[in-house]
């Protein structure tokens, strides 16, 4: 089973190719270039460097959020285009699930947190039951204080990872039961999207590209600003 995966849900852009249990190639970039500049060249480079004909890929996997609204839309458009052009099924992988999958079979609670700005993070808590990753909460967009309160109720070690960690590390580090993933598995990686996508494929969860739906959790900044402007205008006419 060959899976070509992309992740543009955060600042990191990543593309990877796996075949069964083997990681064939991966490119990950965490800088100020936009995903529209980087993701398609990454996909092309992986296929070229690994002598892979895209037509031989079995699935396209894409991180579908939560995350950056612009990044998610770029990833979705790219994944849909690949699925349509190659006539391949899609594996829509929740970003938080893929992040949690980095911490394979740990005894600790795993909590990926992504910076959602406005003093919030996207988060979910997980634990491992054998080789199965089990969510303990819904996907959330909450303040870091609420996430800390939830984490403390488990009374167990909790591993935090994701781009929300450096933003809130000082507050998280006050609890000795809270730990942080090392750099090589702290941020989004398309290899994890591909690996978790493989699990989804084996569970029969592949969809068509046209069925792809993104996980937003909250309204975009443009939508919020529009609502605030309309509320202000309505108040002024009262």
Tab-separated table of C-alpha atoms in Angstrom:
chain	number	residue	atom	x	y	z
A	1	UNK	CA	0.000	0.000	0.000
A	2	UNK	CA	1.512	3.332	-1.126
A	3	UNK	CA	0.256	6.549	0.472
A	4	UNK	CA	1.244	10.058	-0.581
A	5	UNK	CA	0.504	12.471	2.270
A	6	UNK	CA	0.536	16.230	2.782
A	7	UNK	CA	0.122	18.451	5.824
A	8	UNK	CA	-0.327	22.222	5.554
A	9	UNK	CA	-2.442	22.683	8.668
A	10	UNK	CA	0.090	24.853	10.501
A	11	UNK	CA	3.217	26.847	9.749
A	12	UNK	CA	5.021	23.623	8.878
A	13	UNK	CA	4.562	22.315	5.341
A	14	UNK	CA	5.229	18.619	4.867
A	15	UNK	CA	4.871	15.900	2.241
A	16	UNK	CA	5.687	12.210	2.585
A	17	UNK	CA	5.465	8.888	0.796
A	18	UNK	CA	5.125	5.556	2.601
A	19	UNK	CA	4.798	2.019	1.303
A	20	UNK	CA	3.339	-0.443	3.788
A	21	UNK	CA	5.533	-0.032	6.917
A	22	UNK	CA	8.351	1.817	5.146
A	23	UNK	CA	8.869	5.579	4.946
A	24	UNK	CA	10.120	6.119	1.396
A	25	UNK	CA	10.635	9.870	1.523
A	26	UNK	CA	9.623	13.010	3.382
A	27	UNK	CA	10.131	16.744	3.042
A	28	UNK	CA	9.271	19.062	5.925
A	29	UNK	CA	9.792	22.798	5.957
A	30	UNK	CA	9.128	25.241	8.800
A	31	UNK	CA	9.856	28.759	7.607
A	32	UNK	CA	8.087	31.839	6.299
A	33	UNK	CA	7.370	30.590	2.779
A	34	UNK	CA	3.683	30.109	2.042
A	35	UNK	CA	2.288	26.640	1.550
A	36	UNK	CA	1.179	27.586	-1.945
A	37	UNK	CA	4.880	28.045	-2.745
A	38	UNK	CA	6.125	24.849	-1.154
A	39	UNK	CA	3.687	21.946	-1.048
A	40	UNK	CA	3.387	21.045	-4.760
A	41	UNK	CA	7.161	21.306	-5.339
A	42	UNK	CA	7.618	19.011	-2.312
A	43	UNK	CA	5.244	16.437	-3.767
A	44	UNK	CA	6.971	16.613	-7.152
A	45	UNK	CA	10.408	16.338	-5.534
A	46	UNK	CA	9.464	13.279	-3.509
A	47	UNK	CA	8.105	11.496	-6.570
A	48	UNK	CA	11.182	12.427	-8.621
A	49	UNK	CA	13.772	11.532	-5.964
A	50	UNK	CA	12.128	8.191	-5.159
A	51	UNK	CA	11.431	7.298	-8.808
A	52	UNK	CA	7.736	7.062	-7.989
A	53	UNK	CA	5.088	7.466	-10.654
A	54	UNK	CA	2.194	9.269	-8.908
A	55	UNK	CA	-0.182	6.933	-10.751
A	56	UNK	CA	1.224	4.044	-8.696
A	57	UNK	CA	0.128	5.610	-5.398
A	58	UNK	CA	-2.881	3.890	-3.793
A	59	UNK	CA	-4.135	6.766	-1.617
A	60	UNK	CA	-3.713	10.489	-1.109
A	61	UNK	CA	-3.728	11.479	2.576
A	62	UNK	CA	-4.321	15.022	3.778
A	63	UNK	CA	-4.378	16.661	7.201
A	64	UNK	CA	-7.853	18.200	7.454
A	65	UNK	CA	-7.603	20.290	10.611
A	66	UNK	CA	-8.093	21.937	12.887
A	67	UNK	CA	-5.403	24.461	12.055
A	68	UNK	CA	-4.609	27.477	9.923
A	69	UNK	CA	-7.638	28.341	7.780
A	70	UNK	CA	-5.511	29.364	4.797
A	71	UNK	CA	-3.162	26.404	5.185
A	72	UNK	CA	-6.017	23.923	5.430
A	73	UNK	CA	-7.640	25.272	2.285
A	74	UNK	CA	-4.371	25.073	0.344
A	75	UNK	CA	-3.919	21.489	1.494
A	76	UNK	CA	-7.507	20.574	0.657
A	77	UNK	CA	-7.260	22.063	-2.824
A	78	UNK	CA	-3.977	20.252	-3.429
A	79	UNK	CA	-5.320	16.912	-2.164
A	80	UNK	CA	-8.523	17.198	-4.179
A	81	UNK	CA	-6.532	18.045	-7.298
A	82	UNK	CA	-4.280	15.025	-6.817
A	83	UNK	CA	-7.250	12.730	-6.189
A	84	UNK	CA	-9.062	13.990	-9.263
A	85	UNK	CA	-6.026	13.985	-11.525
A	86	UNK	CA	-4.819	10.546	-10.445
A	87	UNK	CA	-8.268	9.022	-9.794
A	88	UNK	CA	-7.248	8.029	-6.265
A	89	UNK	CA	-9.229	7.817	-2.989
A	90	UNK	CA	-8.572	10.249	-0.155
A	91	UNK	CA	-7.690	9.676	3.486
A	92	UNK	CA	-8.890	12.709	5.474
A	93	UNK	CA	-6.685	12.635	8.582
A	94	UNK	CA	-7.529	14.917	11.538
A	95	UNK	CA	-4.431	16.961	12.341
A	96	UNK	CA	-4.611	16.338	16.090
A	97	UNK	CA	-4.858	12.566	15.551
A	98	UNK	CA	-1.763	12.608	13.341
A	99	UNK	CA	0.149	14.675	15.897
A	100	UNK	CA	-0.804	12.330	18.728
A	101	UNK	CA	0.307	9.365	16.598
A	102	UNK	CA	3.915	10.586	16.986
A	103	UNK	CA	3.894	9.339	20.597
A	104	UNK	CA	3.372	5.669	19.754
A	105	UNK	CA	2.249	3.340	22.570
A	106	UNK	CA	3.326	5.592	25.421
A	107	UNK	CA	1.878	5.024	28.892
A	108	UNK	CA	1.373	8.777	29.279
A	109	UNK	CA	-1.624	10.813	28.197
A	110	UNK	CA	-0.884	12.557	24.893
A	111	UNK	CA	-2.143	16.082	24.248
A	112	UNK	CA	-1.312	17.844	20.978
A	113	UNK	CA	-1.932	21.569	21.208
A	114	UNK	CA	-1.942	23.903	18.211
A	115	UNK	CA	-1.770	27.664	18.547
A	116	UNK	CA	-5.215	28.995	17.593
A	117	UNK	CA	-4.347	32.586	18.578
A	118	UNK	CA	-6.755	34.793	20.482
A	119	UNK	CA	-5.396	33.105	23.656
A	120	UNK	CA	-6.710	29.701	22.551
A	121	UNK	CA	-5.324	26.348	21.420
A	122	UNK	CA	-6.769	23.495	19.401
A	123	UNK	CA	-6.376	20.354	21.485
A	124	UNK	CA	-7.475	16.820	22.223
A	125	UNK	CA	-6.403	14.247	24.822
A	126	UNK	CA	-5.486	10.666	23.893
A	127	UNK	CA	-4.262	7.440	25.421
A	128	UNK	CA	-3.058	4.158	23.955
A	129	UNK	CA	-4.925	0.892	24.364
A	130	UNK	CA	-2.376	-1.560	22.998
A	131	UNK	CA	-1.654	-0.319	19.482
A	132	UNK	CA	-4.892	1.651	19.204
A	133	UNK	CA	-4.914	5.431	19.710
A	134	UNK	CA	-8.040	6.354	21.678
A	135	UNK	CA	-9.327	9.952	22.036
A	136	UNK	CA	-10.428	10.838	25.560
A	137	UNK	CA	-12.075	14.156	24.663
A	138	UNK	CA	-13.612	15.917	21.708
A	139	UNK	CA	-11.497	18.217	19.539
A	140	UNK	CA	-11.440	21.538	21.373
A	141	UNK	CA	-10.679	25.206	20.821
A	142	UNK	CA	-10.085	26.393	24.393
A	143	UNK	CA	-7.827	28.573	26.499
A	144	UNK	CA	-4.602	26.984	27.727
A	145	UNK	CA	-5.895	27.339	31.295
A	146	UNK	CA	-8.854	25.069	30.522
A	147	UNK	CA	-6.541	22.562	28.808
A	148	UNK	CA	-4.304	22.538	31.889
A	149	UNK	CA	-7.317	21.999	34.160
A	150	UNK	CA	-8.413	19.021	32.066
A	151	UNK	CA	-4.883	17.588	31.955
A	152	UNK	CA	-4.593	17.733	35.738
A	153	UNK	CA	-7.772	15.684	36.205
A	154	UNK	CA	-6.040	12.619	34.736
A	155	UNK	CA	-3.456	12.605	37.552
A	156	UNK	CA	-0.972	11.016	35.133
A	157	UNK	CA	2.006	12.115	33.075
A	158	UNK	CA	0.920	14.141	30.061
A	159	UNK	CA	3.034	14.657	26.952
A	160	UNK	CA	2.345	17.926	25.130
A	161	UNK	CA	3.380	18.531	21.534
A	162	UNK	CA	2.465	20.873	18.701
A	163	UNK	CA	3.141	24.495	17.828
A	164	UNK	CA	1.131	25.621	20.849
A	165	UNK	CA	3.837	24.323	23.202
A	166	UNK	CA	6.416	27.109	22.711
A	167	UNK	CA	3.651	29.696	23.070
A	168	UNK	CA	2.499	28.324	26.442
A	169	UNK	CA	5.507	26.316	27.663
A	170	UNK	CA	6.267	28.556	30.619
A	171	UNK	CA	2.798	27.977	32.067
A	172	UNK	CA	2.768	24.258	31.257
A	173	UNK	CA	6.213	23.679	32.758
A	174	UNK	CA	4.946	24.582	36.236
A	175	UNK	CA	3.443	21.091	36.543
A	176	UNK	CA	6.110	18.362	36.984
A	177	UNK	CA	3.770	15.778	35.433
A	178	UNK	CA	3.717	17.671	32.134
A	179	UNK	CA	6.362	16.759	29.551
A	180	UNK	CA	7.261	17.949	26.054
A	181	UNK	CA	7.983	16.023	22.876
A	182	UNK	CA	11.467	16.473	21.368
A	183	UNK	CA	11.969	18.535	18.222
A	184	UNK	CA	11.893	15.642	15.743
A	185	UNK	CA	8.299	14.741	16.678
A	186	UNK	CA	6.960	17.990	18.125
A	187	UNK	CA	5.337	19.469	15.005
A	188	UNK	CA	3.209	18.312	12.099
A	189	UNK	CA	4.836	15.756	9.801
A	190	UNK	CA	3.286	14.256	6.716
A	191	UNK	CA	4.855	10.908	7.625
A	192	UNK	CA	2.523	10.739	10.625
A	193	UNK	CA	-0.424	11.727	8.415
A	194	UNK	CA	0.498	8.888	6.063
A	195	UNK	CA	0.987	6.372	8.897
A	196	UNK	CA	-2.315	7.219	10.549
A	197	UNK	CA	-3.916	7.354	7.119
A	198	UNK	CA	-2.828	3.745	6.632
A	199	UNK	CA	-4.748	2.818	9.784
A	200	UNK	CA	-7.798	4.619	8.405
A	201	UNK	CA	-7.453	2.870	5.048
A	202	UNK	CA	-7.361	-0.516	6.758
A	203	UNK	CA	-10.537	0.465	8.618
A	204	UNK	CA	-12.282	1.296	5.334
A	205	UNK	CA	-12.379	5.055	5.939
A	206	UNK	CA	-11.173	6.243	2.548
A	207	UNK	CA	-13.415	8.749	0.759
A	208	UNK	CA	-13.516	10.486	-2.600
A	209	UNK	CA	-11.822	13.855	-2.971
A	210	UNK	CA	-15.197	15.545	-3.389
A	211	UNK	CA	-16.254	14.315	0.069
A	212	UNK	CA	-13.422	16.086	1.873
A	213	UNK	CA	-14.595	18.300	4.741
A	214	UNK	CA	-12.237	20.385	6.846
A	215	UNK	CA	-12.336	20.557	10.648
A	216	UNK	CA	-12.413	24.210	11.674
A	217	UNK	CA	-13.821	24.182	15.262
A	218	UNK	CA	-14.403	27.923	15.137
A	219	UNK	CA	-15.114	30.691	12.661
A	220	UNK	CA	-12.370	32.309	10.637
A	221	UNK	CA	-11.005	35.727	11.547
A	222	UNK	CA	-12.732	37.243	8.502
A	223	UNK	CA	-16.087	35.771	9.589
A	224	UNK	CA	-15.621	36.991	13.168
A	225	UNK	CA	-14.662	40.483	12.034
A	226	UNK	CA	-17.675	40.625	9.715
A	227	UNK	CA	-20.035	39.615	12.550
A	228	UNK	CA	-18.459	42.194	14.873
A	229	UNK	CA	-18.852	44.886	12.215
A	230	UNK	CA	-22.504	43.984	11.587
A	231	UNK	CA	-23.235	43.975	15.343
A	232	UNK	CA	-21.602	47.396	15.666
A	233	UNK	CA	-23.573	48.774	12.733
A	234	UNK	CA	-26.795	47.356	14.152
A	235	UNK	CA	-26.088	48.938	17.547
A	236	UNK	CA	-25.434	52.304	15.944
A	237	UNK	CA	-28.873	52.251	14.278
A	238	UNK	CA	-30.774	51.474	17.459
